Amino acid sequence: MTDSTPRPGSVALITGGTGGFGRALATRLREREVTAVLADLDSERNRQAAADLGCPFLALDVTDRAANEAVVARVEADHGRLDAAYLNAGISAAKSDDALDLEEFMRVVDVDLFGVVYGAVAARPALQRAGGGAIVVTASLAGLSPMATDPGYSVAKGGAIAFVRSMAPRLEREGIRITAICPGFADTAIIDRIREEFTAAGFPVLSADEVAQAMVMAWEQGEPGAAYVVQPGVGTVPYRFKGVPSARTAAGETAVVPEALRPPSMR
Ligand SMILES: NC(=O)c1ccc[n+]([C@@H]2O[C@H](COP(=O)([O-])OP(=O)(O)OC[C@H]3O[C@@H](n4cnc5c(N)ncnc54)[C@H](O)[C@@H]3O)[C@@H](O)[C@H]2O)c1
């Protein structure tokens, strides 16, 4: 297990870094004297948001695989190392009617799922070079329970959680701890379209800082492969997956998958 923690001199990359969770996380990390590099879509607004926090900014579209590699290389070149990759960039569908707009569905999956996969693949060798570290994926409660208003978002976030769980053993062997954060609704720009409904209904939403605290905890002491639910009034709790029934042999015993079919990290 890696002993990587957010300590003075550590370097973290945050994708979607100038959004609500990204800014709250950067603020928390800076309090610990961690260099937080904010990677986000290139715009004057995003560059300014990073400058306001005193954080370096790198332009990144997470759906561009090569750009993910280039950003990690830039972080290492500028700051000497990478200790934590927060794969946090995300979008949701712009509308929630009953039609399924496939183009929008694919766009959401591209950003929220493949953006995470590309980010993890890009960060892995740099984290190895740092002697271990953390990958923290911002998934969502929508990845654990179906979101009828946005199936693409549920698919992407559920896929991201499955990715985290299935990558954990091989990364743990390299001293890299990968975890997922699954917040309920939180007060950031992503809920702008629906915020009034929550207010009118008296439905509690998380603050960005509550989520940022969970993200720091995940780097500090997250269990490899864990998915942490963050909910108003509940706090941060690991989600307990029930598991699936194992195959039974003819003798009625639990069947074990042949060793040759398991990855080296699980033999
Ligand atoms: N706010 C919530 O209710 C909530 C709940 C659960 C999960 N999440 C997830 O949290 C993460 C952060 O969202 P937020 O709440 O801070 O919202 P936000 O809209 O404030 O931030 C999202 C950030 O991602 C960036 N982004 C979007 N597409 C990108 C791309 N292709 N490449 C790089 N960056 C891109 C945006 O520019 C923005 O800065 C997202 O993955 C979101 O799905 C949010």
Coordinates of C-alpha atoms and ligand atoms in Angstrom, one line a residue:
M1 CA 0.0 0.0 0.0
T2 CA 1.3 3.5 -0.9
D3 CA 1.9 6.0 1.9
S4 CA 1.1 8.8 -0.5
T5 CA -0.7 11.6 1.3
P6 CA -1.5 15.3 0.5
R7 CA 1.6 16.7 2.2
P8 CA 3.6 19.9 1.6
G9 CA 5.4 19.6 -1.8
S10 CA 3.0 17.0 -3.2
V11 CA 1.6 17.7 -6.7
A12 CA -2.0 17.0 -7.7
L13 CA -3.6 17.3 -11.1
I14 CA -7.4 18.1 -11.1
T15 CA -9.3 17.7 -14.3
G16 CA -12.4 19.9 -14.5
G17 CA -10.3 21.8 -12.1
T18 CA -11.9 25.2 -12.4
G19 CA -15.5 23.9 -11.8
G20 CA -17.2 23.8 -8.4
F21 CA -15.6 20.7 -6.9
G22 CA -12.3 21.4 -8.6
R23 CA -12.0 24.9 -7.0
A24 CA -13.1 23.7 -3.6
L25 CA -10.6 20.8 -3.7
A26 CA -7.8 23.1 -4.9
T27 CA -8.5 25.4 -1.9
R28 CA -8.3 22.5 0.5
L29 CA -5.1 21.1 -1.1
R30 CA -3.4 24.5 -1.1
E31 CA -4.1 24.7 2.7
R32 CA -1.9 21.7 2.9
E33 CA 0.8 23.3 0.7
V34 CA 0.1 20.9 -2.2
T35 CA 0.6 22.2 -5.7
A36 CA -2.8 21.8 -7.4
V37 CA -2.6 22.0 -11.2
L38 CA -6.1 22.8 -12.6
A39 CA -6.7 21.3 -16.1
D40 CA -9.9 22.3 -17.8
L41 CA -11.4 23.4 -21.1
D42 CA -9.5 26.4 -22.5
S43 CA -11.3 29.7 -21.8
E44 CA -10.6 33.1 -20.3
R45 CA -13.0 32.3 -17.5
N46 CA -11.3 29.1 -16.6
R47 CA -7.8 30.6 -16.8
Q48 CA -9.0 33.4 -14.5
A49 CA -10.6 31.0 -12.0
A50 CA -7.2 29.2 -11.7
A51 CA -5.3 32.5 -11.4
D52 CA -7.7 33.7 -8.7
L53 CA -6.8 30.6 -6.6
G54 CA -3.1 31.0 -7.3
C55 CA -3.1 27.6 -9.1
P56 CA -1.3 26.7 -12.4
F57 CA -3.8 26.2 -15.3
L58 CA -3.4 23.7 -18.2
A59 CA -5.8 23.6 -21.1
L60 CA -7.3 20.1 -21.5
D61 CA -10.2 18.4 -23.2
V62 CA -10.4 15.1 -21.4
T63 CA -11.9 13.3 -24.4
D64 CA -8.6 13.9 -26.3
R65 CA -6.4 10.9 -25.3
A66 CA -3.1 12.5 -26.5
A67 CA -3.9 15.7 -24.6
N68 CA -4.2 13.8 -21.3
E69 CA -0.7 12.4 -21.9
A70 CA 0.6 15.8 -22.7
V71 CA -0.9 17.4 -19.6
V72 CA 0.7 14.8 -17.4
A73 CA 4.0 15.3 -19.1
R74 CA 3.7 19.0 -18.6
V75 CA 2.9 18.6 -14.9
E76 CA 6.0 16.5 -14.4
A77 CA 8.2 18.9 -16.4
D78 CA 6.9 21.9 -14.5
H79 CA 6.6 20.5 -11.0
G80 CA 8.9 17.5 -11.0
R81 CA 6.3 14.8 -10.1
L82 CA 2.7 13.8 -9.9
D83 CA 1.3 12.3 -6.7
A84 CA -2.4 12.4 -7.2
A85 CA -4.7 12.6 -10.3
Y86 CA -8.2 13.8 -9.6
L87 CA -10.3 12.7 -12.7
N88 CA -13.1 15.0 -12.0
A89 CA -14.2 16.7 -15.3
G90 CA -17.8 15.9 -16.1
I91 CA -21.0 17.0 -17.8
S92 CA -24.6 15.9 -17.7
A93 CA -27.3 16.0 -20.4
A94 CA -28.7 19.5 -21.1
K95 CA -32.3 18.3 -21.2
S96 CA -34.3 15.6 -19.5
D97 CA -37.2 14.7 -21.8
D98 CA -38.2 11.1 -22.6
A99 CA -36.5 11.0 -25.9
L100 CA -33.0 9.6 -25.8
D101 CA -30.7 12.0 -27.8
L102 CA -27.9 9.6 -28.8
E103 CA -25.5 12.3 -29.7
E104 CA -25.8 13.8 -26.3
F105 CA -25.6 10.3 -24.7
M106 CA -22.3 9.6 -26.4
R107 CA -20.9 13.0 -25.5
V108 CA -21.7 12.5 -21.8
V109 CA -20.1 9.0 -21.9
D110 CA -17.1 10.4 -23.8
V111 CA -16.4 13.0 -21.1
D112 CA -17.5 11.2 -18.0
L113 CA -16.3 7.7 -18.7
F114 CA -13.6 7.8 -21.4
G115 CA -12.2 11.0 -20.0
V116 CA -11.6 9.0 -16.8
V117 CA -10.0 6.1 -18.6
Y118 CA -7.7 8.3 -20.6
G119 CA -6.8 10.2 -17.5
A120 CA -5.9 7.1 -15.5
V121 CA -3.8 5.6 -18.3
A122 CA -1.9 8.9 -18.7
A123 CA -1.3 9.4 -15.0
R124 CA -0.3 5.8 -14.2
P125 CA 3.4 5.9 -15.3
A126 CA 3.9 9.3 -13.7
L127 CA 2.4 8.1 -10.4
Q128 CA 4.7 5.0 -10.6
R129 CA 7.7 7.3 -11.1
A130 CA 6.7 9.3 -8.0
G131 CA 6.9 6.0 -6.0
G132 CA 3.1 5.6 -5.8
G133 CA 0.1 7.9 -5.4
A134 CA -3.6 8.2 -5.8
I135 CA -6.2 8.3 -8.6
V136 CA -9.5 9.7 -7.4
V137 CA -12.4 9.6 -9.8
T138 CA -15.4 11.8 -9.3
A139 CA -18.3 9.5 -10.2
S140 CA -21.7 10.1 -8.8
L141 CA -24.6 8.6 -6.9
A142 CA -26.1 8.2 -10.4
G143 CA -23.5 5.5 -11.0
L144 CA -24.9 3.5 -8.1
S145 CA -28.6 4.1 -8.6
P146 CA -30.3 4.7 -11.9
M147 CA -30.9 8.3 -13.0
A148 CA -34.0 8.1 -15.1
T149 CA -33.6 11.7 -16.2
D150 CA -30.2 11.1 -17.7
P151 CA -29.4 7.5 -18.7
G152 CA -26.1 8.5 -20.4
Y153 CA -24.9 10.1 -17.1
S154 CA -25.8 6.9 -15.2
V155 CA -24.1 4.7 -17.7
A156 CA -20.9 6.8 -17.7
K157 CA -20.7 7.1 -13.9
G158 CA -21.6 3.4 -13.4
G159 CA -18.9 2.6 -15.9
A160 CA -16.4 4.8 -14.1
I161 CA -17.1 3.0 -10.8
A162 CA -16.7 -0.4 -12.5
F163 CA -13.4 0.9 -14.0
V164 CA -12.2 1.9 -10.6
R165 CA -13.1 -1.4 -9.0
S166 CA -11.6 -3.5 -11.7
M167 CA -8.4 -1.5 -12.0
A168 CA -7.7 -1.4 -8.3
P169 CA -5.8 -4.7 -7.8
R170 CA -3.2 -4.0 -10.6
L171 CA -2.7 -0.4 -9.5
E172 CA -2.4 -1.3 -5.8
R173 CA 0.5 -3.5 -6.7
E174 CA 2.2 -0.4 -8.1
G175 CA 1.5 1.6 -5.0
I176 CA -1.4 3.5 -6.7
R177 CA -4.7 3.7 -4.8
I178 CA -7.7 4.3 -7.1
T179 CA -11.0 5.2 -5.6
A180 CA -14.3 6.7 -6.6
I181 CA -16.3 9.5 -5.0
C182 CA -20.1 9.3 -5.5
P183 CA -21.8 12.5 -4.4
G184 CA -25.5 13.2 -4.3
F185 CA -26.6 16.6 -5.7
A186 CA -24.2 19.3 -4.8
D187 CA -24.3 23.1 -5.3
T188 CA -22.2 23.7 -8.4
A189 CA -22.8 24.9 -11.9
I190 CA -23.8 21.4 -13.0
I191 CA -27.2 21.8 -11.2
D192 CA -27.9 25.3 -12.4
R193 CA -30.7 24.1 -14.6
I194 CA -32.5 22.3 -11.7
R195 CA -31.3 24.3 -8.6
E196 CA -34.7 26.1 -8.2
E197 CA -36.5 22.8 -8.0
F198 CA -34.4 21.7 -5.1
T199 CA -34.8 25.0 -3.3
A200 CA -38.6 25.0 -3.8
A201 CA -38.9 21.4 -2.5
G202 CA -36.6 22.0 0.4
F203 CA -34.3 19.2 -0.9
P204 CA -30.9 19.3 0.7
V205 CA -27.8 19.6 -1.5
L206 CA -24.2 19.2 -0.6
S207 CA -21.7 22.1 -0.6
A208 CA -18.7 21.8 -2.9
D209 CA -16.5 21.9 0.1
E210 CA -18.2 18.8 1.7
V211 CA -17.3 16.9 -1.5
A212 CA -13.8 18.3 -1.6
Q213 CA -13.2 17.0 1.9
A214 CA -14.2 13.5 0.8
M215 CA -11.8 13.9 -2.2
V216 CA -8.9 14.8 0.1
M217 CA -9.8 11.8 2.4
A218 CA -9.8 9.5 -0.6
W219 CA -6.2 10.5 -1.4
E220 CA -5.2 10.3 2.2
Q221 CA -6.8 7.0 3.3
G222 CA -9.1 5.7 0.6
E223 CA -9.4 1.9 0.2
P224 CA -8.3 0.7 -3.2
G225 CA -11.4 0.1 -5.4
A226 CA -13.8 1.8 -2.9
A227 CA -16.7 3.9 -4.0
Y228 CA -17.5 6.6 -1.4
V229 CA -21.1 7.9 -1.2
V230 CA -21.4 11.5 -0.1
Q231 CA -24.8 12.7 0.9
P232 CA -26.3 15.6 2.8
G233 CA -26.8 14.8 6.5
V234 CA -25.0 11.5 6.0
G235 CA -21.4 12.5 5.3
T236 CA -18.9 10.2 3.5
V237 CA -19.5 6.5 3.7
P238 CA -18.1 3.6 1.6
Y239 CA -20.8 1.9 -0.5
R240 CA -21.1 -1.8 0.3
F241 CA -21.6 -3.8 -2.9
K242 CA -23.6 -6.9 -2.3
G243 CA -21.6 -9.0 -4.8
V244 CA -23.1 -11.6 -7.2
P245 CA -23.7 -15.3 -6.7
S246 CA -20.6 -17.4 -7.5
A247 CA -20.8 -20.4 -9.9
R248 CA -21.1 -23.7 -8.2
T249 CA -19.3 -26.9 -9.1
A250 CA -21.2 -30.2 -9.7
A251 CA -20.3 -31.0 -6.0
G252 CA -22.1 -27.7 -5.0
E253 CA -18.9 -25.9 -4.0
T254 CA -18.0 -22.3 -4.9
A255 CA -16.1 -22.4 -8.2
V256 CA -12.8 -20.6 -8.3
V257 CA -11.8 -18.9 -11.6
P258 CA -8.7 -20.6 -13.0
E259 CA -5.5 -18.9 -12.1
A260 CA -4.4 -18.5 -15.7
L261 CA -7.5 -16.4 -16.4
R262 CA -6.8 -13.9 -13.6
P263 CA -4.5 -10.9 -14.1
P264 CA -1.0 -11.2 -12.5
S265 CA -2.1 -8.9 -9.7
M266 CA -4.8 -11.3 -8.6
R267 CA -2.9 -14.6 -8.7
Ligands
LIG1 N1 -22.6 18.9 -8.6 C1 -23.3 17.7 -8.5 O1 -24.4 17.7 -8.1 C2 -22.5 16.5 -8.8 C3 -22.9 15.3 -8.2 C4 -22.2 14.1 -8.4 C5 -21.1 14.1 -9.3 N2 -20.8 15.3 -9.9 C6 -19.6 15.2 -10.7 O2 -18.6 16.1 -10.2 C7 -17.7 16.4 -11.2 C8 -17.4 17.9 -11.1 O3 -18.6 18.6 -11.4 P1 -19.0 20.0 -10.6 O4 -20.2 19.6 -9.8 O5 -17.8 20.6 -10.0 O6 -19.6 20.8 -11.9 P2 -19.0 22.0 -12.7 O7 -19.8 22.1 -13.9 O8 -18.8 23.1 -11.8 O9 -17.5 21.4 -13.1 C9 -17.3 20.5 -14.1 C10 -16.0 21.0 -14.8 O10 -15.7 20.0 -15.8 C11 -15.2 20.7 -16.9 N3 -15.3 20.0 -18.2 C12 -16.4 19.6 -18.8 N4 -16.1 19.0 -20.0 C13 -14.8 18.9 -20.0 C14 -13.9 18.3 -20.9 N5 -14.3 17.7 -22.0 N6 -12.5 18.4 -20.6 C15 -12.1 19.0 -19.5 N7 -12.9 19.6 -18.6 C16 -14.2 19.5 -18.8 C17 -16.0 22.0 -16.9 O11 -15.4 23.0 -17.7 C18 -16.1 22.3 -15.5 O12 -15.1 23.2 -15.0 C19 -18.3 16.0 -12.5 O13 -17.7 14.8 -13.0 C20 -19.8 15.8 -12.1 O14 -20.4 14.9 -13.0 C21 -21.4 16.5 -9.6

